[in-house]
Short mmCIF file of C-alpha atoms in Angstrom, two decimals:
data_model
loop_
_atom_site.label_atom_id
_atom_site.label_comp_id
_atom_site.label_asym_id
_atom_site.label_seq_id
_atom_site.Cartn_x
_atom_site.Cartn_y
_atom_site.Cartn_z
CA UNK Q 1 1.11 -48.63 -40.38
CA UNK Q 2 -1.97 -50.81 -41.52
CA UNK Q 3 -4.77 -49.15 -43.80
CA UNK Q 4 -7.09 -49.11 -41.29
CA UNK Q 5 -4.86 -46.70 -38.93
CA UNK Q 6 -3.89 -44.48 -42.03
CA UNK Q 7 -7.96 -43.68 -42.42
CA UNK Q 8 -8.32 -43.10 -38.90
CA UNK Q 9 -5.48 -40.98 -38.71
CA UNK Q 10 -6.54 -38.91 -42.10
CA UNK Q 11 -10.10 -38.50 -40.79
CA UNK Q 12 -8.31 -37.21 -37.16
CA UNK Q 13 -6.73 -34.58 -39.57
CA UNK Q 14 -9.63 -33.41 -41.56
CA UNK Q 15 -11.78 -32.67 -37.93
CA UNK Q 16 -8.84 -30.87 -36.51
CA UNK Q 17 -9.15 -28.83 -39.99
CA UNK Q 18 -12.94 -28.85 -40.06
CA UNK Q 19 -13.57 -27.54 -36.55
CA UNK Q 20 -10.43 -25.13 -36.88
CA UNK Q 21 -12.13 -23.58 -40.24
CA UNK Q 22 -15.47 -23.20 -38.17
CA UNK Q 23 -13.79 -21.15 -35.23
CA UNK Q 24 -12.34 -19.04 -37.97
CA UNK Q 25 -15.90 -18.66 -39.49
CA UNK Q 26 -17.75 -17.63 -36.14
CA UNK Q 27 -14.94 -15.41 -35.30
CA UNK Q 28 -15.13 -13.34 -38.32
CA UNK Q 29 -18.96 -13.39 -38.68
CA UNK Q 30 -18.34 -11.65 -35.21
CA UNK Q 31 -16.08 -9.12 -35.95
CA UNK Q 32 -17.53 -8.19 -39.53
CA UNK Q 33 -21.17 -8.27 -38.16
CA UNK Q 34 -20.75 -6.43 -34.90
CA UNK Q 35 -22.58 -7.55 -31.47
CA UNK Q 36 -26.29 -6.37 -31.01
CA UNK Q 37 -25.27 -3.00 -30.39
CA UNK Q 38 -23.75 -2.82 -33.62
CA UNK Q 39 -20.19 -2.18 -33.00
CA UNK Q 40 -17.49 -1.76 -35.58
CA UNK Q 41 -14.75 -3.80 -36.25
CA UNK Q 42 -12.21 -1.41 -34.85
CA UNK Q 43 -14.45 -0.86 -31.34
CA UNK Q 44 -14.87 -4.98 -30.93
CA UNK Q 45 -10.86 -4.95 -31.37
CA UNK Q 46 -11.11 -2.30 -28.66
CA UNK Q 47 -13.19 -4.14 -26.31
CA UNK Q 48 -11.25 -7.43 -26.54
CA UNK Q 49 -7.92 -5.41 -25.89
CA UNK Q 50 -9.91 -3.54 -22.64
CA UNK Q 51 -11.30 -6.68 -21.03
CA UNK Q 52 -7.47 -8.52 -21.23
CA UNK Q 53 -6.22 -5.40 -19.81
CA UNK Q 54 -9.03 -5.19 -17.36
CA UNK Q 55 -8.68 -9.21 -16.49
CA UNK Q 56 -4.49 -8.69 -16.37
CA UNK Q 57 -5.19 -6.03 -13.96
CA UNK Q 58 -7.64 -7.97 -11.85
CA UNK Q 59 -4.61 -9.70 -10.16
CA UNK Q 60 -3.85 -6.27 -8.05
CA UNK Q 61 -4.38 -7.19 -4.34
CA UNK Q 62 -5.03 -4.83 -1.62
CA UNK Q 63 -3.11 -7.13 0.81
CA UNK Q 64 -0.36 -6.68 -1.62
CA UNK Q 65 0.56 -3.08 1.26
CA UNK Q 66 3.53 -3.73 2.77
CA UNK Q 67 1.92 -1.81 5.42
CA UNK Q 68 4.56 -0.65 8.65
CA UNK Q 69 2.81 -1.80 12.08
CA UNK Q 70 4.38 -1.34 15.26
CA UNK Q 71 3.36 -3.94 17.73
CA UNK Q 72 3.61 -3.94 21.78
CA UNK Q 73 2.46 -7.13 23.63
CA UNK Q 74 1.62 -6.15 27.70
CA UNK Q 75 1.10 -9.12 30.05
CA UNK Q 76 0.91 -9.48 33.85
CA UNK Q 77 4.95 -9.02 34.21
CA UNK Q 78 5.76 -6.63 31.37
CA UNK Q 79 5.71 -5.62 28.15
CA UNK Q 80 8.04 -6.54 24.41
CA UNK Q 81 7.31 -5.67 21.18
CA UNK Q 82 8.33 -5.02 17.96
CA UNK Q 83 8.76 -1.20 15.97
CA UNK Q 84 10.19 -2.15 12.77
CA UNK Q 85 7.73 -4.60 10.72
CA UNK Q 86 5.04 -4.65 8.01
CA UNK Q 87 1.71 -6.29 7.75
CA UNK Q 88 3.55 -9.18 5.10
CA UNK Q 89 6.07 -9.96 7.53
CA UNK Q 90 6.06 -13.58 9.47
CA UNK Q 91 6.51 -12.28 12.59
CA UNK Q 92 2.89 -10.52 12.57
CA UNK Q 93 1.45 -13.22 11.12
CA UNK Q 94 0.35 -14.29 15.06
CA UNK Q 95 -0.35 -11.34 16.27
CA UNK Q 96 -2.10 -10.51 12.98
CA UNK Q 97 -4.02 -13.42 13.06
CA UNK Q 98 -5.65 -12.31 16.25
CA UNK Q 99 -6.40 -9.10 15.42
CA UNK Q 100 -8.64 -10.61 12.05
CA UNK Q 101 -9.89 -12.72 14.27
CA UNK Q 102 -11.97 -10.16 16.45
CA UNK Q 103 -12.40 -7.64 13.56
CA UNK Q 104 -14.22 -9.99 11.73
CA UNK Q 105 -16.34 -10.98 14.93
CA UNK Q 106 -16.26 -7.34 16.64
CA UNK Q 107 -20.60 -6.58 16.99
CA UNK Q 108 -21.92 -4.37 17.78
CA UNK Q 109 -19.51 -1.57 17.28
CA UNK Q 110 -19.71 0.86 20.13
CA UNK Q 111 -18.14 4.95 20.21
CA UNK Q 112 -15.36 5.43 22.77
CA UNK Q 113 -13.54 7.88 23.56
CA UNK Q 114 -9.20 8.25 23.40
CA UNK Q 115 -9.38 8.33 27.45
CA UNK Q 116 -11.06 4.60 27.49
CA UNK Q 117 -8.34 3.43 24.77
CA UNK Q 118 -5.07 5.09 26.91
CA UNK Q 119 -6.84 2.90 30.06
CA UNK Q 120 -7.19 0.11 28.39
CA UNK Q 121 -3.66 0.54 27.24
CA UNK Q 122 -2.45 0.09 30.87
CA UNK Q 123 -3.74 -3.08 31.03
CA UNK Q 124 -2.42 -6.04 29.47
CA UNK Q 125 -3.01 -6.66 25.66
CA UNK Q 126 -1.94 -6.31 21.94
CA UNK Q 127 -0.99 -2.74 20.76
CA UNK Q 128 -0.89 -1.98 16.73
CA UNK Q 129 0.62 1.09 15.38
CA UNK Q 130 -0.05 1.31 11.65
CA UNK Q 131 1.79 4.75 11.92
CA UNK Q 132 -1.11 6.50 9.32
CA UNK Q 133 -4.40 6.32 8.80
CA UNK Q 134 -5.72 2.90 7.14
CA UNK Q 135 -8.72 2.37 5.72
CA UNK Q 136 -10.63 -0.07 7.91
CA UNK Q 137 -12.08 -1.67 4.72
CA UNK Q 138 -8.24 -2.24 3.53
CA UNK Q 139 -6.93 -3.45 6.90
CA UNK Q 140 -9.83 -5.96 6.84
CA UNK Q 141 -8.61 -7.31 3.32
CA UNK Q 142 -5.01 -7.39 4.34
CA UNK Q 143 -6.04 -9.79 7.48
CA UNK Q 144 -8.04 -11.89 5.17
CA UNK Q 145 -11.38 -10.30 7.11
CA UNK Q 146 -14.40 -8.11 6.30
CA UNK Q 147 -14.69 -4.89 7.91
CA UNK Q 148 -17.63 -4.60 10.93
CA UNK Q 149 -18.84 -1.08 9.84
CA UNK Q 150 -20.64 0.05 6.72
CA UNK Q 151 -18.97 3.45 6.73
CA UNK Q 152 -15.70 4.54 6.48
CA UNK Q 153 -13.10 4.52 9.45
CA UNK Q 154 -9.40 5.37 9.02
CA UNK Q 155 -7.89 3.40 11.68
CA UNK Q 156 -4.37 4.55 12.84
CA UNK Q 157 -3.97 2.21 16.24
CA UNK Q 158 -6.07 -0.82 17.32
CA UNK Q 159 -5.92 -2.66 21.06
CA UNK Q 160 -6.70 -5.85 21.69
CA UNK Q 161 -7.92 -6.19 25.46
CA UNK Q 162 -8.77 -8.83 27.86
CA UNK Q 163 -11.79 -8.54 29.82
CA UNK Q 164 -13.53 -9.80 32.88
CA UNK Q 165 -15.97 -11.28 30.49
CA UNK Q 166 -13.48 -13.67 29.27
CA UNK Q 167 -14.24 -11.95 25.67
CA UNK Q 168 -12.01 -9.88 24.28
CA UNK Q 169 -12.57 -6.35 23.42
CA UNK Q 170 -11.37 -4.48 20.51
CA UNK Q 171 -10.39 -1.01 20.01
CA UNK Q 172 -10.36 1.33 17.11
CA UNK Q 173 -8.72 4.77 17.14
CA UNK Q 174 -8.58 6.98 14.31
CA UNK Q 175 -5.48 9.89 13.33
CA UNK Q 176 -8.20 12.47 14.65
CA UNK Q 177 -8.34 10.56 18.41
CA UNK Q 178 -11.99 9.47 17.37
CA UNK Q 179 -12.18 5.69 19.13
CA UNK Q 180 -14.94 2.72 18.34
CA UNK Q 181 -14.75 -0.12 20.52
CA UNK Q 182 -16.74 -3.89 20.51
CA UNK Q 183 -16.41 -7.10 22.01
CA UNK Q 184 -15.37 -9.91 20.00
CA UNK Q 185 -15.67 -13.94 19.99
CA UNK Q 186 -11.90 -14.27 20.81
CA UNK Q 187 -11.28 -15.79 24.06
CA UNK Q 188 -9.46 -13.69 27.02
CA UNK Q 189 -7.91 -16.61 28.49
CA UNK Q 190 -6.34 -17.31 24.89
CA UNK Q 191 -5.07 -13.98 24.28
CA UNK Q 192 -3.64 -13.98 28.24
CA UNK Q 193 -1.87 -17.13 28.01
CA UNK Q 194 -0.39 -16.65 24.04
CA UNK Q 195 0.46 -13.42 25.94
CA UNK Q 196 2.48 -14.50 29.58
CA UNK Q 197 3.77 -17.04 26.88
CA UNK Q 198 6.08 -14.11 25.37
CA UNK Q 199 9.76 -12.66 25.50
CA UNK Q 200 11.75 -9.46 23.60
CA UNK Q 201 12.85 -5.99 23.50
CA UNK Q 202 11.39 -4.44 26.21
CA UNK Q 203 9.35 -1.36 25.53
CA UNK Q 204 7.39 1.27 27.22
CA UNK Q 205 5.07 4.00 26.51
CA UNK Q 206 5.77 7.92 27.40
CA UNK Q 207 2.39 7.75 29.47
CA UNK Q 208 4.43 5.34 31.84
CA UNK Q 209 7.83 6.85 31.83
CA UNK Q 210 9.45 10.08 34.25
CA UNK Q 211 8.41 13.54 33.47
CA UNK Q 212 11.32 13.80 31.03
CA UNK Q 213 8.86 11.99 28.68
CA UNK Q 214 5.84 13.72 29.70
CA UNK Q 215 5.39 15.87 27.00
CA UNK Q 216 5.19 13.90 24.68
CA UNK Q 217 2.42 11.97 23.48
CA UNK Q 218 1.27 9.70 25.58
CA UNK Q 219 1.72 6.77 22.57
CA UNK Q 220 5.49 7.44 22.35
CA UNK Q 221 7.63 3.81 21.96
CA UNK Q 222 10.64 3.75 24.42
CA UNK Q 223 12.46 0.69 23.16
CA UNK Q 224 14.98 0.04 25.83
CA UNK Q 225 16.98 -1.69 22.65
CA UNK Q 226 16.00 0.01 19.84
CA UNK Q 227 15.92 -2.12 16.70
CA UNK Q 228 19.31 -1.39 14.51
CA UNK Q 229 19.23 0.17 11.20
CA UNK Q 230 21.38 -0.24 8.42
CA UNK Q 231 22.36 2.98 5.69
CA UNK Q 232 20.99 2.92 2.23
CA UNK Q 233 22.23 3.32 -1.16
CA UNK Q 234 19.90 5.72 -2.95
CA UNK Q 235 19.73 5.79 -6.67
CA UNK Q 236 17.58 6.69 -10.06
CA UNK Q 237 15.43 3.76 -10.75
CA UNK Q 238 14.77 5.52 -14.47
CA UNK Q 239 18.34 5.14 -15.20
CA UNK Q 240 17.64 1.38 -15.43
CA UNK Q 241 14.78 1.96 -17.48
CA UNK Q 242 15.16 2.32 -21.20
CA UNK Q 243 12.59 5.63 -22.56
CA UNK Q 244 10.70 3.06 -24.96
CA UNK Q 245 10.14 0.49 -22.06
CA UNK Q 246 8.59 3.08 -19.75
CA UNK Q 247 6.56 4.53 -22.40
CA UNK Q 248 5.32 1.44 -23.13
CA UNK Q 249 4.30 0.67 -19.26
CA UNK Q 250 2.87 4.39 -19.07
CA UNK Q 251 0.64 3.42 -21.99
CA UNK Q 252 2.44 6.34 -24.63
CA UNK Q 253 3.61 5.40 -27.87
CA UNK Q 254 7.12 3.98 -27.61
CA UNK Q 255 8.02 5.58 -31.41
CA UNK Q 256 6.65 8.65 -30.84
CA UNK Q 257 8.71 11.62 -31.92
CA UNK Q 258 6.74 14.42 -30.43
CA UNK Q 259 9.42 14.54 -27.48
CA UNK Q 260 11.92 16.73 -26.52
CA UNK Q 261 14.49 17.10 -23.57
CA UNK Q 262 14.57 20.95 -21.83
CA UNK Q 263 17.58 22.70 -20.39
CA UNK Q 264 17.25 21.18 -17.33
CA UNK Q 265 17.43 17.53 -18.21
CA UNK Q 266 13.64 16.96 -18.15
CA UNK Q 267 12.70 15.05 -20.52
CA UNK Q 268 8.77 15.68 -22.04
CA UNK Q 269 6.95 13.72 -24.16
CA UNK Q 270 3.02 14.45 -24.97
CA UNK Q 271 0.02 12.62 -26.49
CA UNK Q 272 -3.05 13.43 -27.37
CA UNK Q 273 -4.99 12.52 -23.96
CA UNK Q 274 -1.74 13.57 -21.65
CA UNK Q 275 1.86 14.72 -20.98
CA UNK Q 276 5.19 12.87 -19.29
CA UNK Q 277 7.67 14.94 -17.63
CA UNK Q 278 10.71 12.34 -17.01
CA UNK Q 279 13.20 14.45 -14.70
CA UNK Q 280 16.94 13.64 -14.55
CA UNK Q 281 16.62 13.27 -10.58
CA UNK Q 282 14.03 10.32 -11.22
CA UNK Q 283 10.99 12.32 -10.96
CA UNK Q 284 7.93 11.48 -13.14
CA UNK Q 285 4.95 13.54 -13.19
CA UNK Q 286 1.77 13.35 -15.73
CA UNK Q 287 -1.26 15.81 -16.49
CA UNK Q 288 -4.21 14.11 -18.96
CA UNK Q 289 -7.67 14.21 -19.20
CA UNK Q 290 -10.43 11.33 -19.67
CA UNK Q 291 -8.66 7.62 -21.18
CA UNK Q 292 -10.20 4.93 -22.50
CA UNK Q 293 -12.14 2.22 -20.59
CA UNK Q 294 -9.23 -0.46 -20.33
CA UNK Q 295 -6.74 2.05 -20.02
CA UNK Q 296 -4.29 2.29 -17.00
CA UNK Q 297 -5.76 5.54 -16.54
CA UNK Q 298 -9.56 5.20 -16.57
CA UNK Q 299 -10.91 3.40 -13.15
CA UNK Q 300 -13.73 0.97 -13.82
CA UNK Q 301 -16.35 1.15 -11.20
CA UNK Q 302 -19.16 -1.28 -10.14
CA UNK Q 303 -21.34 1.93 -8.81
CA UNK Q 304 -22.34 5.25 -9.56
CA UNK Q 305 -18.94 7.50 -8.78
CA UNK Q 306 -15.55 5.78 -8.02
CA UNK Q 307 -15.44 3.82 -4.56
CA UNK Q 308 -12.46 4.61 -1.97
CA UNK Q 309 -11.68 1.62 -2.56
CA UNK Q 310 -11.34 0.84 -6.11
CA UNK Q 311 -9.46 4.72 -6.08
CA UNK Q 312 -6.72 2.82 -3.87
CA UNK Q 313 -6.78 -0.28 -6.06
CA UNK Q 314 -6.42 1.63 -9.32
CA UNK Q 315 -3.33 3.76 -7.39
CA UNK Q 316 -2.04 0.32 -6.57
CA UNK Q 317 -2.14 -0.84 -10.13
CA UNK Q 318 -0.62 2.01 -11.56
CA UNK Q 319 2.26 2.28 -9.12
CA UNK Q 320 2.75 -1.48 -9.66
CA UNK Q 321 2.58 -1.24 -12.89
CA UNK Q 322 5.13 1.47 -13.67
CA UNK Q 323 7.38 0.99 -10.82
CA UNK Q 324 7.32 -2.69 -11.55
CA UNK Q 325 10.55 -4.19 -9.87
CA UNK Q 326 12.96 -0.97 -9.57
CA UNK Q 327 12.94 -0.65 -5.93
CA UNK Q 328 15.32 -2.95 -4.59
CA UNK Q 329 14.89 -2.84 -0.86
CA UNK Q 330 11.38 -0.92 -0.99
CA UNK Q 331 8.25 -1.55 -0.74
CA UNK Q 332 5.21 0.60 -1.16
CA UNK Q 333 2.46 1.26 1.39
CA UNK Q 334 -0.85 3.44 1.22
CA UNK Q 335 -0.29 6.64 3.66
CA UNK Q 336 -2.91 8.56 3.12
CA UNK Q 337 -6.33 8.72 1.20
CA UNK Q 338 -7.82 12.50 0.75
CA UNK Q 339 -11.28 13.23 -1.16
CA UNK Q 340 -11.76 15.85 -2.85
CA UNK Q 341 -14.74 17.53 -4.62
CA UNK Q 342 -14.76 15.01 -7.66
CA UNK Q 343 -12.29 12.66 -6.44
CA UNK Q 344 -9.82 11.56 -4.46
CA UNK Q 345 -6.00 12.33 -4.11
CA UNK Q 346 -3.83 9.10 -3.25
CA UNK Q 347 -0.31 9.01 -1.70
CA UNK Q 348 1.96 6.18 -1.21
CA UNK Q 349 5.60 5.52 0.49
CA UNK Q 350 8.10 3.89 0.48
CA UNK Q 351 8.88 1.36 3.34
CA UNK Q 352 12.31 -0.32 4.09
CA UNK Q 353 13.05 -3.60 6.08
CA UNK Q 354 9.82 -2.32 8.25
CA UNK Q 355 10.67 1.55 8.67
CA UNK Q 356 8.67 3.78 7.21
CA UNK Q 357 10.87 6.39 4.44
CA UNK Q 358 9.81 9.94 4.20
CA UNK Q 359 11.20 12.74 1.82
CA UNK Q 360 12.58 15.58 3.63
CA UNK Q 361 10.83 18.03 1.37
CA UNK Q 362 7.85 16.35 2.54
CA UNK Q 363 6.62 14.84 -0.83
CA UNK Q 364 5.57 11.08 -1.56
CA UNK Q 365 6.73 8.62 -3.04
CA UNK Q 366 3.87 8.03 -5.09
CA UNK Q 367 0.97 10.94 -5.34
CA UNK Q 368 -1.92 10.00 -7.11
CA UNK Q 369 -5.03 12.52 -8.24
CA UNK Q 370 -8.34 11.03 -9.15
CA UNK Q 371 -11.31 13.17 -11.21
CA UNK Q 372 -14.50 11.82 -11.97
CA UNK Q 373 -13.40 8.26 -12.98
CA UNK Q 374 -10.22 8.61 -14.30
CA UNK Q 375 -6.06 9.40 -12.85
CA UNK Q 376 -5.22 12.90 -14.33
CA UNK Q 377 -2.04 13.63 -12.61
CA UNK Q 378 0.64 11.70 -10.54
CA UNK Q 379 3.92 12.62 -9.44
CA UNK Q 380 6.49 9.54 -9.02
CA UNK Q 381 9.76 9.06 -7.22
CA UNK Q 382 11.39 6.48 -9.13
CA UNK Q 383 14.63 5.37 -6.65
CA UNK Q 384 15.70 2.19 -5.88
CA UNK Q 385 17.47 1.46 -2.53
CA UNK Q 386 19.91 -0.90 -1.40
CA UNK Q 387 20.47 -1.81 2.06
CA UNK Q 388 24.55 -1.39 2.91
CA UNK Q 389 26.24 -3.20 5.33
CA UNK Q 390 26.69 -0.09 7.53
CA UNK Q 391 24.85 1.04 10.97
CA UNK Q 392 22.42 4.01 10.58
CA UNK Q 393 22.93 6.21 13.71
CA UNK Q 394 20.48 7.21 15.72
CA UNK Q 395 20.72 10.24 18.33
CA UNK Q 396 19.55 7.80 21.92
CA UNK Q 397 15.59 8.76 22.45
CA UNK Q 398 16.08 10.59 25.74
CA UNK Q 399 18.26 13.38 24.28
CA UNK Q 400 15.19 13.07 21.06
CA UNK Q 401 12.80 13.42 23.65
CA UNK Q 402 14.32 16.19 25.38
CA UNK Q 403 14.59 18.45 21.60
CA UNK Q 404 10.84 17.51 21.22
CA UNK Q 405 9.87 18.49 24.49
CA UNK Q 406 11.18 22.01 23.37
CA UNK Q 407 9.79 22.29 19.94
CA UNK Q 408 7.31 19.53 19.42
CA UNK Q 409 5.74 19.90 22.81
CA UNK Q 410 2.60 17.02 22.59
CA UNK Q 411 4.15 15.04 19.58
CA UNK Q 412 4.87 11.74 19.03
CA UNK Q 413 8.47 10.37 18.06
CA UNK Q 414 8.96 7.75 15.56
CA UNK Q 415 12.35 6.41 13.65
CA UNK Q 416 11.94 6.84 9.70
CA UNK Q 417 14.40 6.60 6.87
CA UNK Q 418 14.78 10.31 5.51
CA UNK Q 419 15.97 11.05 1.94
CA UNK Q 420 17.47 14.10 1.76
CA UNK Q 421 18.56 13.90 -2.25
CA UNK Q 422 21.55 12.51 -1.54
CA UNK Q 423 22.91 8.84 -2.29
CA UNK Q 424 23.09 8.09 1.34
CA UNK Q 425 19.60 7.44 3.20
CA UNK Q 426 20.24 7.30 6.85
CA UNK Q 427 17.29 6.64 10.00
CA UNK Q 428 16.06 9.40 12.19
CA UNK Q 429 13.76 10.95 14.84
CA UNK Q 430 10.45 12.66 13.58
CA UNK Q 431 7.93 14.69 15.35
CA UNK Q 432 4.40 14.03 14.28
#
């Protein structure tokens, strides 16, 4: 190496050390002198931990619900559809991309009424059957749309109709039977012919079918081949969980020794701001108080008073958080949103190859309560299923029906995935 490139090479060195000596410099003049609000060293610390928390959690998604939908498609001849799929499944991504298409045109929005949806319904068109309440605002984000209204509308089935107009019209029911309708910028003749284009599992609604169905609600599915199910394995997702590991993700101190383990199995371990109770059948639950901004348990919000919204999204993070990747088959979905005085309470379920799992003691999966600005209780089922090789059976719908007709007289049957607390999670009927 010549002189020349030596001195080149040396002076390449000393800026490297120079401008490395400078960052150090600035950086501590920073944390020694405090901002203009004359922070302390340990509060600057603070804030840098709280905005890499707050810009790790920014990657939570909405559209990350694997939503259930039910989908029936009606054209001039007769009508197919799907009942076991989720809003992140390919084969909605058609028929999904239709209905963003007129809820991002749909103006002006107009009241209905349940009657004009059911005649609608007996036309031809593109049925959804989110099975709960969504929030429009959420539905919007998982179609990669903005929501028409400026208020709040839980939307628990949505038709897609063809008019005379050539437009088609969109409709908007909610779980109560309240209905919104508007015309959109799709185009009829599209939506016909994507529509005579179409083959499947032929399916009906009660409203169409003899009197055995009649009592029923009218929305009843009758799949003349109903989609086949397979058993689950159901198991403790803590047991694959070391205690440190989860105390870590729940934001306690992983060396903490002010825990203990009760009679029962339950293990409890308590902090300062809140208290883990870690049952042996997988069951988490937590009671705290106010966190610190950054926290998993403190929900930042851009207005006065936590936004539905950002109440789901912080739900969403801290189920994805803790739950991470321990539940096999599952998926989680948002099925319901409740205020309350000062806040909101959350649930989410579990959803498996597109059917919807419910706990026969009629708990969640995932409960969630929200005070003022911060998560002060939440009650987790940590189980991970595993689909089995093995046929779920289902009693045949007419002899469902004909139970329901008798107990559940104006109810509407649906298949689900039922854990009863065993290890084996079979399909069945339920009356809602």
């Amino acid at each position: 190496m010549n002189k020349k490139a030596v001195r080149i090479d040396r002076l390449q060195n000393l800026a490297i050390v120079f401008l490395s000596l400078s960052a150090i410099f600035f950086l501590l003049q920073t944390l020694l002198l405090g901002d203009l609000t004359g922070k302390t060293l340990p509060e600057l610390i603070g804030d840098v931990l709280s905005a890499e928390q707050t810009s790790s959690g920014s990657s939570i998604e909405l559209s990350d619900f694997a939503s259930p939908v039910r989908v029936v498609f009606t054209n001039s001849y007769t009508r197919c559809g799907i009942d076991a799929l989720t809003l992140l499944d390919d084969d909605f991504s058609r028929a999904g991309s239709f209905l963003s298409k007129a809820i991002g045109s749909a103006n002006p929005i107009l009241p209905s009424s349940q009657d004009a949806f059911l005649t609608a319904l007996h036309g031809s068109g593109i049925y959804f059957d989110f099975m709960t309440g969504i929030p429009l605002d959420i539905l919007s984000d998982s179609l990669n749309t903005t929501s028409p209204l400026t208020q709040e509308f839980f939307v628990r089935r949505a038709l897609l109709s063809p008019g005379d107009d050539n437009a088609v019209h969109l409709y908007l029911l909610d779980p109560s039977g309240s209905c919104c309708t508007s015309s959109t910028t799709l185009s009829a003749s599209e939506l016909s012919a994507y529509l005579d284009s179409l083959n499947g599992a032929e399916v009906d609604f009660a409203f169409s079918l003899p009197e055995s169905y009649g009592m029923l609600s009218p929305f009843t599915l009758v799949m003349e081949e109903p989609t086949a199910h397979c058993t689950l394995t159901a198991t403790s997702a803590l047991s694959e969980i070391a205690l440190s590991d989860f105390l870590r993700l729940a934001e306690f101190n992983p060396h903490t020794e002010n825990h203990y383990t009760e009679s029962s199995g339950t293990t409890v371990v308590r902090e300062s701001y809140g208290t883990l109770w870690l049952s042996s059948d997988g069951t988490v639950t937590y009671r705290g108080g106010s966190a610190d901004a950054g926290s998993l348990y403190a929900i930042k919000s851009d207005k006065e008073g936590v936004s539905l919204t950002e109440a789901v999204a912080a739900a969403q993070k801290l189920s994805s958080t803790l739950l991470q990747d321990y539940c096999g088959a599952a998926s989680l979905y948002l099925s319901s949103v409740n205020r309350s005085t000062n806040g909101y309470l959350v649930t989410l379920d579990y959803v498996v190859d597109g059917t919807p799992l419910r706990f026969s003691d009629g708990s969640h999966a995932v409960s969630i309560t929200i005070e003022d600005s911060f998560i002060t209780a939440f009650a987790i089922h940590f189980k991970n299923y595993t689909l089995t090789d093995t046929d779920s059976l289902l009693l045949p719908m007419q002899l469902s029906a004909a139970i329901a007709k008798n107990r559940y007289e104006g109810s509407e049957l649906s298949v689900y995935y039922v854990d009863r607390g065993t290890d084996t999670v079979c399909v069945d009927w339920i009356a809602s």
